[in-house]
Coordinates of C-alpha atoms in Angstrom, one line a residue:
Chain X
M291 CA 0.0 0.0 0.0
V292 CA 1.7 3.1 -1.2
S293 CA 0.5 6.6 -0.3
K294 CA 0.8 9.3 -2.9
S295 CA 1.8 12.1 -0.6
R296 CA 3.2 12.4 2.9
S297 CA -0.1 13.9 4.2
E298 CA -2.3 11.1 2.9
N299 CA -3.9 8.8 5.4
V300 CA -3.7 5.1 4.7
Q301 CA -6.0 2.6 6.3
I302 CA -4.8 -0.9 7.1
P303 CA -7.1 -3.6 8.4
I304 CA -5.4 -5.9 10.9
G305 CA -7.5 -9.0 11.5
P306 CA -9.8 -10.7 12.1
Q307 CA -7.4 -13.3 10.7
H308 CA -3.8 -12.0 10.8
P309 CA -0.4 -13.5 11.5
A310 CA 0.3 -11.0 14.3
L311 CA -2.9 -11.9 16.2
K312 CA -3.4 -15.1 18.2
E313 CA -7.2 -14.8 18.1
P314 CA -9.8 -13.3 15.8
E315 CA -10.3 -9.6 16.5
S316 CA -10.2 -6.8 14.0
F317 CA -8.3 -3.5 14.2
L318 CA -8.7 -0.8 11.6
I319 CA -5.5 1.4 11.8
T320 CA -5.3 4.8 10.1
L321 CA -1.7 5.7 9.3
Q322 CA 0.1 8.8 8.3
G323 CA 3.5 7.6 7.2
E324 CA 4.4 5.1 10.0
R325 CA 2.4 6.9 12.6
I326 CA -1.0 5.8 13.8
T327 CA -3.5 8.6 13.7
K328 CA -6.6 6.7 14.5
S329 CA -7.6 3.1 15.4
G330 CA -10.8 1.2 15.8
V331 CA -11.5 -2.3 17.2
R332 CA -14.2 -4.7 16.2
L333 CA -15.0 -7.7 18.4
G334 CA -17.5 -10.5 18.5
Y335 CA -15.8 -13.1 16.3
N336 CA -15.6 -15.6 19.2
H337 CA -19.1 -15.0 20.5
R338 CA -20.5 -18.4 21.4
G339 CA -23.7 -17.5 23.3
I340 CA -22.4 -19.0 26.6
E341 CA -24.6 -16.8 28.7
K342 CA -27.7 -17.9 26.9
A343 CA -26.5 -21.5 27.0
C344 CA -26.1 -21.4 30.8
E345 CA -29.8 -20.4 31.2
Q346 CA -30.7 -23.6 29.4
R347 CA -28.5 -25.9 31.5
T348 CA -28.4 -27.0 35.1
Y349 CA -26.0 -25.2 37.5
I350 CA -23.5 -28.1 37.4
Q351 CA -23.6 -28.2 33.6
A352 CA -23.2 -24.4 33.4
M353 CA -20.2 -24.7 35.7
Y354 CA -18.3 -26.9 33.3
L355 CA -19.4 -24.6 30.4
I356 CA -18.2 -21.5 32.2
E357 CA -14.8 -23.1 32.9
R358 CA -14.5 -23.3 29.1
V359 CA -15.0 -19.5 28.6
C360 CA -11.2 -19.4 28.5
G361 CA -8.5 -21.9 28.1
I362 CA -5.8 -19.9 30.0
C363 CA -7.7 -18.6 33.0
S364 CA -10.4 -21.3 33.2
H365 CA -10.1 -21.5 37.0
S366 CA -10.7 -17.8 37.2
H367 CA -14.1 -18.0 35.5
S368 CA -15.0 -21.2 37.2
T369 CA -14.2 -19.8 40.7
A370 CA -16.0 -16.5 40.0
F371 CA -19.1 -18.4 38.9
V372 CA -19.2 -21.0 41.8
Q373 CA -18.6 -18.2 44.3
A374 CA -21.7 -16.4 43.0
V375 CA -23.8 -19.6 43.0
E376 CA -22.7 -20.5 46.5
E377 CA -23.6 -17.0 47.7
V378 CA -27.1 -17.3 46.2
A379 CA -27.5 -20.8 47.6
G380 CA -26.2 -19.6 51.0
L381 CA -23.4 -22.2 51.1
Q382 CA -20.3 -21.7 53.3
I383 CA -17.4 -23.7 51.9
P384 CA -14.8 -25.3 54.2
R385 CA -11.6 -23.4 54.7
R386 CA -9.5 -26.1 53.2
A387 CA -11.5 -25.8 50.0
S388 CA -11.0 -22.1 49.8
Y389 CA -7.2 -22.6 50.3
I390 CA -7.1 -25.2 47.5
R391 CA -9.0 -22.9 45.2
T392 CA -6.5 -20.1 46.0
L393 CA -3.6 -22.5 45.4
I394 CA -4.9 -23.5 41.9
G395 CA -5.6 -19.8 41.3
E396 CA -2.1 -18.7 42.0
L397 CA -0.5 -21.6 40.0
E398 CA -2.8 -20.5 37.1
R399 CA -1.5 -17.0 37.4
V400 CA 2.1 -18.3 37.3
H401 CA 1.4 -20.3 34.1
S402 CA -0.5 -17.4 32.5
H403 CA 2.2 -14.7 33.3
L404 CA 5.0 -17.0 32.0
L405 CA 3.0 -17.7 28.9
W406 CA 2.5 -13.9 28.4
L407 CA 6.2 -13.2 28.9
G408 CA 7.0 -15.7 26.2
V409 CA 4.4 -14.2 23.8
A410 CA 5.7 -10.7 24.5
G411 CA 9.3 -11.9 23.7
H412 CA 8.1 -13.4 20.5
E413 CA 6.2 -10.3 19.4
I414 CA 9.4 -8.2 19.7
G415 CA 11.6 -10.8 18.0
F416 CA 13.2 -12.1 21.2
D417 CA 12.3 -15.7 20.7
T418 CA 15.0 -16.9 23.2
L419 CA 12.8 -15.5 25.9
L420 CA 9.8 -17.4 24.5
M421 CA 11.7 -20.7 24.5
Y422 CA 13.0 -20.1 28.1
T423 CA 9.7 -19.1 29.6
W424 CA 7.7 -21.8 27.9
R425 CA 10.2 -24.4 29.0
D426 CA 10.0 -23.2 32.6
R427 CA 6.2 -22.9 32.3
E428 CA 6.1 -26.7 32.0
V429 CA 7.1 -26.9 35.7
V430 CA 3.8 -25.2 36.7
M431 CA 1.8 -27.1 34.1
D432 CA 3.0 -30.3 35.6
L433 CA 2.1 -29.1 39.1
L434 CA -1.5 -28.2 37.9
A435 CA -1.8 -31.7 36.3
L436 CA -0.5 -33.3 39.5
L437 CA -3.1 -31.5 41.6
T438 CA -6.1 -31.5 39.3
G439 CA -5.5 -34.2 36.7
N440 CA -5.5 -31.6 33.9
R441 CA -3.1 -29.1 32.4
V442 CA -5.9 -26.8 31.4
N443 CA -9.6 -26.7 32.4
Y444 CA -8.8 -28.1 35.8
G445 CA -12.3 -29.1 36.9
I446 CA -11.3 -28.6 40.5
N447 CA -14.3 -26.5 41.6
T448 CA -17.7 -27.7 42.5
F449 CA -20.5 -26.1 44.3
G450 CA -19.7 -26.3 48.0
G451 CA -15.9 -26.7 47.7
V452 CA -13.4 -28.6 45.5
R453 CA -13.6 -32.0 43.9
R454 CA -10.1 -33.2 44.9
D455 CA -8.1 -32.9 48.1
V456 CA -4.3 -32.4 48.1
D457 CA -2.1 -34.8 50.1
A458 CA 1.3 -34.1 51.8
A459 CA 3.3 -35.6 49.0
Q460 CA 1.7 -33.4 46.4
M461 CA 2.3 -30.3 48.5
E462 CA 5.9 -31.3 48.8
Q463 CA 6.1 -31.5 45.0
V464 CA 4.5 -28.1 44.7
L465 CA 7.1 -26.6 47.1
K466 CA 9.9 -28.1 45.0
G467 CA 8.4 -26.7 41.8
V468 CA 7.9 -23.3 43.3
D469 CA 11.6 -23.2 44.3
I470 CA 12.5 -23.7 40.6
L471 CA 9.9 -21.2 39.4
E472 CA 11.1 -18.6 41.9
E473 CA 14.7 -19.0 40.8
R474 CA 13.8 -18.7 37.2
T475 CA 11.6 -15.7 37.9
K476 CA 14.5 -13.9 39.6
Y477 CA 16.5 -14.6 36.4
Y478 CA 13.6 -13.0 34.3
I479 CA 13.6 -10.0 36.6
T480 CA 17.3 -9.6 35.9
V481 CA 16.6 -9.9 32.2
A482 CA 13.8 -7.3 32.4
T483 CA 15.9 -4.8 34.4
D484 CA 19.3 -5.3 32.8
E485 CA 18.7 -6.3 29.2
V486 CA 19.1 -3.0 27.3
T487 CA 17.4 -4.2 24.0
L488 CA 14.3 -5.4 25.9
I489 CA 14.1 -2.2 27.9
N490 CA 14.5 0.1 24.9
R491 CA 12.1 -1.9 22.7
L492 CA 9.3 -1.8 25.3
S493 CA 9.8 1.6 26.9
N494 CA 7.5 4.4 25.8
V495 CA 5.5 2.0 23.7
G496 CA 1.8 1.7 24.2
K497 CA 1.6 4.5 26.8
L498 CA -1.5 4.5 29.0
A499 CA -1.2 7.2 31.8
H500 CA -2.6 6.7 35.3
D501 CA -5.6 9.0 34.7
D502 CA -6.4 7.5 31.3
A503 CA -6.3 4.0 32.8
V504 CA -8.8 5.0 35.5
R505 CA -11.0 6.9 33.0
L506 CA -11.1 4.1 30.5
G507 CA -11.6 1.4 33.1
A508 CA -8.5 -0.6 32.6
V509 CA -7.9 -3.6 35.0
G510 CA -5.2 -5.9 36.2
P511 CA -1.5 -5.6 35.2
T512 CA -2.5 -3.0 32.5
A513 CA -3.9 -0.7 35.1
R514 CA -1.2 -1.5 37.8
A515 CA 1.6 -0.7 35.3
A516 CA 0.1 2.8 35.2
G517 CA 0.4 3.1 39.0
V518 CA -3.3 2.2 39.7
A519 CA -3.0 0.0 42.8
R520 CA -6.2 -2.0 42.3
D521 CA -6.3 -5.7 42.9
I522 CA -9.5 -7.5 43.8
R523 CA -7.5 -10.0 45.9
K524 CA -6.7 -7.0 48.2
D525 CA -9.7 -4.7 47.6
D526 CA -12.5 -7.2 47.7
P527 CA -10.8 -10.4 49.1
Y528 CA -12.4 -13.8 48.2
A529 CA -11.3 -17.4 48.8
A530 CA -8.3 -17.4 51.2
Y531 CA -6.7 -14.1 50.1
A532 CA -7.7 -12.3 53.3
D533 CA -5.4 -14.7 55.2
L534 CA -2.4 -14.1 52.9
D535 CA 0.4 -11.6 53.1
F536 CA 1.2 -10.2 49.7
N537 CA 2.0 -6.9 47.9
V538 CA 0.1 -5.4 45.0
V539 CA 2.8 -4.9 42.4
T540 CA 2.6 -1.6 40.5
A541 CA 4.9 0.3 38.2
T542 CA 5.1 3.9 37.2
Q543 CA 6.3 3.5 33.5
A544 CA 2.7 3.3 32.2
D545 CA 3.9 1.5 29.0
V546 CA 4.6 -2.0 27.8
Y547 CA 7.8 -2.1 29.8
G548 CA 5.8 -1.3 33.0
R549 CA 3.4 -4.1 32.2
T550 CA 6.3 -6.5 31.9
L551 CA 7.7 -5.4 35.3
V552 CA 4.3 -5.8 36.9
R553 CA 3.9 -9.3 35.6
V554 CA 7.4 -10.6 36.6
G555 CA 6.9 -9.0 40.0
E556 CA 3.6 -10.7 40.4
L557 CA 5.2 -14.1 39.6
L558 CA 7.4 -13.6 42.7
E559 CA 4.3 -12.6 44.8
S560 CA 2.5 -15.7 43.6
C561 CA 5.4 -18.0 44.6
K562 CA 5.3 -16.3 48.1
M563 CA 1.5 -16.9 48.3
I564 CA 1.7 -20.5 47.3
R565 CA 4.2 -21.2 50.1
Q566 CA 1.9 -19.5 52.6
I567 CA -1.1 -21.5 51.4
I568 CA 0.8 -24.8 51.8
K569 CA 2.3 -23.9 55.1
N570 CA -1.1 -22.9 56.6
M571 CA -3.3 -25.4 54.7
P572 CA -6.2 -26.0 57.2
D573 CA -7.3 -29.6 58.0
G574 CA -10.8 -30.8 57.4
P575 CA -13.3 -31.6 54.6
V576 CA -13.0 -30.1 51.1
T577 CA -16.7 -29.9 50.3
V578 CA -20.1 -29.4 51.8
K579 CA -23.3 -30.8 50.2
A580 CA -24.8 -28.4 47.7
P581 CA -28.5 -28.5 46.7
R582 CA -29.4 -29.3 43.1
K583 CA -31.9 -26.5 43.0
V584 CA -30.8 -23.0 44.0
Q585 CA -33.1 -20.6 45.7
A586 CA -34.2 -17.3 44.1
G587 CA -31.7 -14.6 44.6
E588 CA -28.7 -12.8 43.1
A589 CA -25.0 -12.5 43.7
F590 CA -22.2 -10.4 42.2
S591 CA -18.8 -12.1 42.2
R592 CA -15.4 -10.6 41.5
Y593 CA -12.1 -12.4 40.9
E594 CA -8.6 -11.1 40.1
A595 CA -7.8 -13.2 37.1
P596 CA -4.2 -13.0 35.6
R597 CA -5.4 -10.4 33.1
G598 CA -7.4 -8.4 35.7
E599 CA -10.8 -8.2 37.3
D600 CA -13.2 -10.9 36.2
V601 CA -16.8 -10.4 37.2
H602 CA -19.8 -12.7 37.2
Y603 CA -23.4 -12.0 38.1
V604 CA -25.7 -14.9 38.8
R605 CA -29.5 -14.8 39.4
G606 CA -31.3 -17.9 40.6
N607 CA -35.1 -18.5 40.3
G608 CA -35.5 -21.5 42.6
S609 CA -35.0 -24.1 39.9
D610 CA -32.0 -26.2 39.0
K611 CA -31.2 -23.8 36.1
P612 CA -29.9 -20.2 36.5
E613 CA -32.2 -17.4 35.4
R614 CA -29.3 -15.3 34.3
V615 CA -25.5 -15.6 34.1
K616 CA -23.4 -12.6 33.2
V617 CA -19.7 -12.7 32.5
R618 CA -17.4 -9.7 32.1
A619 CA -13.8 -10.9 31.4
P620 CA -10.9 -8.6 32.0
T621 CA -10.0 -8.2 28.3
M622 CA -13.4 -6.6 27.7
A623 CA -12.4 -3.9 30.2
N624 CA -8.9 -3.5 28.8
V625 CA -9.5 -3.6 25.0
Q626 CA -11.2 -0.2 25.1
A627 CA -7.9 1.3 26.3
V628 CA -6.0 -0.3 23.4
A629 CA -7.1 2.4 20.9
H630 CA -5.7 5.0 23.3
M631 CA -2.4 3.1 23.6
L632 CA -2.0 2.9 19.9
Q633 CA -2.6 6.6 19.3
D634 CA 0.5 8.4 17.8
G635 CA 2.4 5.2 18.0
Y636 CA 4.1 3.3 15.2
L637 CA 2.6 0.6 13.0
A638 CA 5.4 -1.8 14.0
D639 CA 4.4 -1.5 17.6
V640 CA 0.8 -2.7 17.0
P641 CA 1.4 -6.4 17.8
I642 CA 3.3 -5.8 21.1
V643 CA 0.8 -3.1 22.2
I644 CA -2.1 -5.4 21.7
A645 CA -0.2 -8.3 23.2
A646 CA 0.7 -6.2 26.3
I647 CA -2.9 -6.2 27.6
D648 CA -2.5 -10.1 27.4
P649 CA -5.8 -10.2 25.4
C650 CA -8.1 -13.1 25.5
F651 CA -10.9 -12.7 23.0
S652 CA -12.6 -16.0 23.7
C653 CA -13.1 -14.6 27.2
T654 CA -14.4 -11.3 25.9
D655 CA -16.9 -12.7 23.5
R656 CA -19.0 -15.3 24.9
L657 CA -25.6 -19.2 18.0
I658 CA -24.1 -21.1 15.6
G659 CA -24.3 -19.8 12.0
V660 CA -23.0 -22.5 9.6
A661 CA -22.2 -22.0 6.0
R662 CA -23.8 -24.6 3.8
E663 CA -21.9 -26.1 0.9
S664 CA -24.4 -24.6 -1.5
G665 CA -23.1 -21.2 -0.3
G666 CA -26.2 -20.3 1.7
R667 CA -26.3 -20.0 5.5
G668 CA -28.3 -22.0 7.9
I669 CA -28.5 -23.0 11.5
M670 CA -27.6 -26.4 12.8
T671 CA -29.1 -27.8 15.9
W672 CA -26.8 -29.1 18.5
E673 CA -27.7 -32.7 17.5
Q674 CA -27.0 -32.0 13.8
A675 CA -23.7 -30.3 14.7
R676 CA -22.7 -33.3 16.8
Q677 CA -23.7 -35.8 14.1
A678 CA -21.8 -33.8 11.4
G679 CA -18.7 -34.0 13.6
I680 CA -19.0 -37.7 14.1
E681 CA -19.4 -38.3 10.4
W682 CA -16.6 -35.9 9.5
H683 CA -14.2 -38.0 11.6
R684 CA -15.7 -41.3 10.5
A685 CA -15.0 -40.4 6.8
R686 CA -11.4 -40.0 7.9
G687 CA -11.1 -43.4 9.5
I688 CA -11.8 -42.3 13.1
D689 CA -14.7 -44.2 14.4
F690 CA -15.7 -44.6 18.0
T691 CA -19.0 -46.4 17.4
R692 CA -17.9 -49.7 18.8
L693 CA -16.2 -48.1 21.7
N694 CA -19.3 -46.1 22.5
E695 CA -21.5 -49.2 22.3
T696 CA -19.1 -51.1 24.6
F697 CA -19.2 -48.4 27.3
R698 CA -22.7 -47.2 26.6
C699 CA -21.7 -43.6 26.5
G700 CA -21.9 -40.9 23.9
E701 CA -25.4 -41.9 22.9
P702 CA -27.3 -39.1 21.1
R703 CA -29.4 -37.2 23.6
Chain C
M931 CA -19.1 -4.2 56.9
Q932 CA -19.1 -0.8 58.5
E933 CA -18.5 1.1 55.2
T934 CA -21.2 -1.0 53.4
Q935 CA -23.8 -0.2 56.1
A936 CA -22.8 3.4 56.1
V937 CA -23.4 3.6 52.3
Q938 CA -26.7 1.8 52.8
A939 CA -27.8 4.3 55.5
E940 CA -26.7 7.2 53.3
L941 CA -28.6 6.0 50.3
M942 CA -31.8 5.5 52.3
K943 CA -31.4 8.9 53.9
T944 CA -30.7 10.7 50.6
F945 CA -33.3 8.9 48.6
P946 CA -36.2 8.1 50.9
G947 CA -39.0 6.0 49.5
L948 CA -37.0 4.6 46.6
G949 CA -37.2 1.0 47.8
E950 CA -35.1 -1.3 49.9
V951 CA -31.3 -1.1 49.8
R952 CA -30.3 -4.7 50.3
V953 CA -26.9 -5.6 51.9
P954 CA -26.6 -9.4 51.7
R955 CA -23.0 -9.3 53.0
A956 CA -20.0 -7.0 53.4
R957 CA -19.1 -5.0 50.3
R958 CA -22.3 -6.0 48.4
I959 CA -25.2 -3.6 48.0
F960 CA -28.2 -4.3 45.7
W961 CA -30.7 -1.5 45.0
N962 CA -33.5 -1.2 42.4
V963 CA -34.7 2.2 41.5
P964 CA -37.5 3.4 39.0
Y965 CA -36.0 4.6 35.8
A966 CA -37.6 8.0 36.3
E967 CA -35.3 8.5 39.3
F968 CA -32.3 6.8 37.8
A969 CA -30.4 9.8 36.4
R970 CA -30.5 11.6 39.8
V971 CA -29.4 8.5 41.7
F972 CA -26.7 7.7 39.2
E973 CA -25.2 11.2 39.4
A974 CA -25.1 11.0 43.2
V975 CA -23.6 7.6 43.5
T976 CA -20.9 8.1 40.8
G977 CA -20.1 11.6 42.0
P978 CA -20.2 12.5 45.7
M979 CA -20.6 8.9 46.8
K980 CA -17.5 7.8 44.9
F981 CA -18.6 4.7 43.1
T982 CA -16.1 5.6 40.4
I983 CA -15.6 2.1 38.9
L984 CA -18.1 0.5 36.4
C985 CA -17.5 -3.3 36.6
T986 CA -20.1 -4.1 34.0
M987 CA -23.7 -3.9 33.0
T988 CA -26.1 -6.8 33.1
G989 CA -29.2 -6.9 31.0
L990 CA -32.3 -8.9 32.1
D991 CA -35.5 -10.1 30.5
L992 CA -38.1 -9.7 33.3
G993 CA -41.2 -10.5 31.3
D994 CA -43.1 -7.2 30.7
N995 CA -39.9 -5.2 31.4
L996 CA -36.3 -5.3 30.5
G997 CA -33.9 -4.8 33.4
V998 CA -30.4 -3.3 33.5
I999 CA -28.1 -3.6 36.4
Y1000 CA -25.2 -1.2 36.6
H1001 CA -22.5 -2.9 38.7
L1002 CA -20.5 0.0 40.3
A1003 CA -17.7 -0.2 42.8
R1004 CA -15.6 2.0 45.0
T1005 CA -11.8 1.6 45.1
S1006 CA -12.3 0.3 48.7
G1007 CA -14.0 -2.8 47.3
V1008 CA -17.6 -1.9 48.2
T1009 CA -19.9 -2.6 45.2
L1010 CA -23.3 -1.3 44.3
S1011 CA -25.5 -3.2 41.9
L1012 CA -27.9 -0.5 40.8
G1013 CA -30.8 -2.0 39.0
T1014 CA -33.6 -0.3 36.9
Q1015 CA -36.3 -1.3 34.5
V1016 CA -37.7 -0.1 31.2
P1017 CA -40.9 -1.4 29.5
K1018 CA -40.3 -4.1 26.9
D1019 CA -42.5 -2.4 24.3
A1020 CA -40.5 0.8 24.5
P1021 CA -37.1 -0.1 26.0
V1022 CA -35.1 3.1 25.9
L1023 CA -32.1 4.0 28.1
Q1024 CA -29.8 7.1 28.1
T1025 CA -26.2 6.3 27.7
I1026 CA -23.7 6.5 30.5
S1027 CA -20.7 6.4 28.2
H1028 CA -20.0 10.1 28.8
V1029 CA -19.3 9.2 32.5
F1030 CA -17.7 5.7 31.8
P1031 CA -16.3 5.4 28.3
A1032 CA -16.0 1.7 29.0
A1033 CA -19.8 1.5 29.0
D1034 CA -19.7 1.7 25.2
L1035 CA -19.3 -2.0 24.6
Y1036 CA -21.6 -3.0 27.5
E1037 CA -24.4 -0.8 26.1
R1038 CA -23.9 -2.2 22.6
E1039 CA -24.3 -5.7 24.1
L1040 CA -27.7 -4.6 25.5
I1041 CA -28.7 -3.3 22.1
D1042 CA -27.7 -6.5 20.3
L1043 CA -28.7 -9.2 22.8
L1044 CA -31.8 -7.7 24.4
G1045 CA -33.0 -5.1 22.0
I1046 CA -32.7 -2.1 24.3
Q1047 CA -32.3 1.3 22.6
V1048 CA -29.5 3.4 24.1
Q1049 CA -29.8 7.1 23.3
G1050 CA -26.7 9.3 23.1
L1051 CA -24.3 6.4 22.3
G1052 CA -21.7 7.5 19.8
E1053 CA -21.2 5.9 16.4
G1054 CA -19.3 2.6 16.3
P1055 CA -19.5 -1.0 15.2
R1056 CA -22.1 -3.2 16.7
Y1057 CA -21.2 -5.8 19.4
P1058 CA -21.2 -8.8 19.6
L1059 CA -23.4 -9.9 16.8
P1060 CA -22.4 -9.8 13.1
D1061 CA -23.5 -6.9 10.8
G1062 CA -25.8 -9.2 8.8
W1063 CA -27.8 -10.4 11.9
P1064 CA -31.5 -10.2 11.2
A1065 CA -33.5 -7.3 12.7
G1066 CA -35.7 -8.0 15.6
Q1067 CA -33.8 -11.1 16.8
Y1068 CA -32.6 -10.6 20.4
P1069 CA -30.9 -13.8 21.6
L1070 CA -30.9 -13.0 25.4
R1071 CA -34.7 -12.5 25.5
K1072 CA -36.3 -15.4 27.2
D1073 CA -38.7 -16.2 24.3
W1074 CA -35.8 -16.4 21.8
K1075 CA -34.6 -19.8 20.6
V1076 CA -32.2 -20.7 17.9
E1077 CA -35.2 -21.9 15.9
S1078 CA -36.4 -18.3 15.8
L1079 CA -33.8 -17.8 13.1
E1080 CA -35.5 -20.3 10.8
G1081 CA -36.6 -18.6 7.6
C1082 CA -34.4 -15.6 8.3
K1083 CA -31.8 -14.4 5.9
L1084 CA -28.4 -13.8 7.4
G1085 CA -26.8 -11.0 5.3
Q1086 CA -23.2 -10.7 4.5
M1087 CA -20.8 -9.0 6.9
G1088 CA -21.0 -5.3 6.5
V1089 CA -24.4 -5.3 5.1
A1090 CA -27.3 -4.7 7.4
D1091 CA -30.1 -7.1 6.7
G1092 CA -33.6 -7.7 7.8
K1093 CA -36.1 -10.6 7.4

C-alpha cells in the first residue's frame, strides 16, 4: 500500500485473521506515514452465546461450560461463577476448600504470566525469551496436572468446595516446583531490568497514563503498570486471600515495559503466596453438600484473574437452572484502552501493544451460524452439529461407534 | 461491613421512599430504582458517593420489562449493583458512556442481545453480533430460541439485513 503524498492517510485492516494476532479480532488502523493517527476495534468473532446456553442448563452443567469460557484462565471463570452460585444458595465452603481454590488460582497466574512473557518476547523478536519461559512454564503445568489431573480446564471446583483434596506428597512436590519457578523468575527479573534491548524496545511503547487507565476502566496488570494500585485480591478479598500476606505490584512507567515489570513482579508474589497456602493449609473436609436447586436470589462475584478483574453475576429463580448468568472478562475492560495506547504510536508497535494487555478474546466474546456447501447460510441444531462432527471423523477413519457401544456412552441425547 | 452499612444508610437517607437497599454481605449492595429517578441517583452515586468504577452492566429479560443492572464499585471494594427497568414495548435508556467510556461495549451488548435502545451512544461497530444479523432477533430475550432464526436471511458482513 503506497501513499501518494506524505499527508495522505492510509487505512490498514489488521484481522480478524492476521499472523500478528493469536485470536480473531479486528483492528482498523489509520496511518500517516508510519504513525498511527486513529484506530478502531471490532470484536465478537468468538461470540459463542455461553450466557444464553447457561440459562438452558443445570447449574452443574453451566459450571463446566463456564470453565471453558477461557483456556488460559479457566479456573478464574469457574471460581468467579461458583462463588456467585454459592452465595445465592447460602453455602459456606470449608476453609481447606478455599485454600485449595486459591492454590490453583495462583498456580494458574504463574502459568499465565509465564505464557505472556514468552508471547511478549516473541512479538518483539526475542524468541529466546519465548523458549526459556515456555520451558519453565512446563514446571507449573506439571504441578497443575498433578493436583487436578489436567493441564488446562482443571475441573477442581464444585458447588460447596473442591472435587479433589491435596495430600502431603503433592504439597511437597508443589514446594519443590515453586523453588525452581522462583529461581527462574529472579532470572527474568534480571533480564527485564538489565537487558538493554528489551528495555529500549518496550519503553514508551503503548503509553497509558494513570488518569487514562482510570478513566477508560483498565484492569489488572494493564492498570497497575500505570500506578493504579487496584487488585481484587486485596480490595475485595475472596477465597483465602484475606489470610495471605502479599503486595500489590505496581509500576510507574505506564507503558509495555511497565506491564512487563508488573507481571514478573507478580510471579514472585504468587510464589510467596503458594508457600503460605501450603504452610497454613487447614485440615478438614473439602466440600459441603450443595443443593441441586438453588433458591431465588442474586449475587455479584469478583475475581482477580491473571489479566485483571473478572466479574460474574448470577441470578437464581428457585429451579435447577440459573435465570441469568453474566460474565465480564478482563480483556473486555482493557480492550477499550488499546485504541488510546496505539494513538500516535508506530505501526510496527501494534502487535506488542495489543499483546501487552494479554488479550483473551474468547473470554471477551461469549448461535451457531454455519455456511452450507451450497453457499447459503443456515442453522444447525446441537444434534446436527454433533452428528456432522462424528461423520466428518468417520469419513477420515476415526470411528468410536464400537467403543461407545461397549461403554454405553456418547449416545445421542 | 461498617462502610457497606454506612453507604446503605446514606442511600436510604438521601433517597427516601425509593425502595429497599439490600446488603446481603460485606461489600455488596443491591438496589433497584425506578428509571424516572435513575439519572438523579446515578449522578449522586458516581459523583459524591465515589462509586467511580463501572465493573459491567447486566441486561435482564423480566417479562413485561427489560432490566439493567449497573455494577458499580468503590476503590475500597464496596460494590453497588444499581438496577432499573424499562418497559419491553419501549425499551429506551440514556447512555452512561459520557461518564464511563468503557460502558460503550456494555451498552452495545444490551442493544444487540436484548433489543434495548440506548440514546446518546456514539457511532461505532455493533457488538457482539455480526452486521448481517436479522433485525428483531434478540438472543438473550427469554422467548428467543435458535429456531427463531429459521426462515431468516443472514446478510453478509458489513451489510445490514432484515427478514
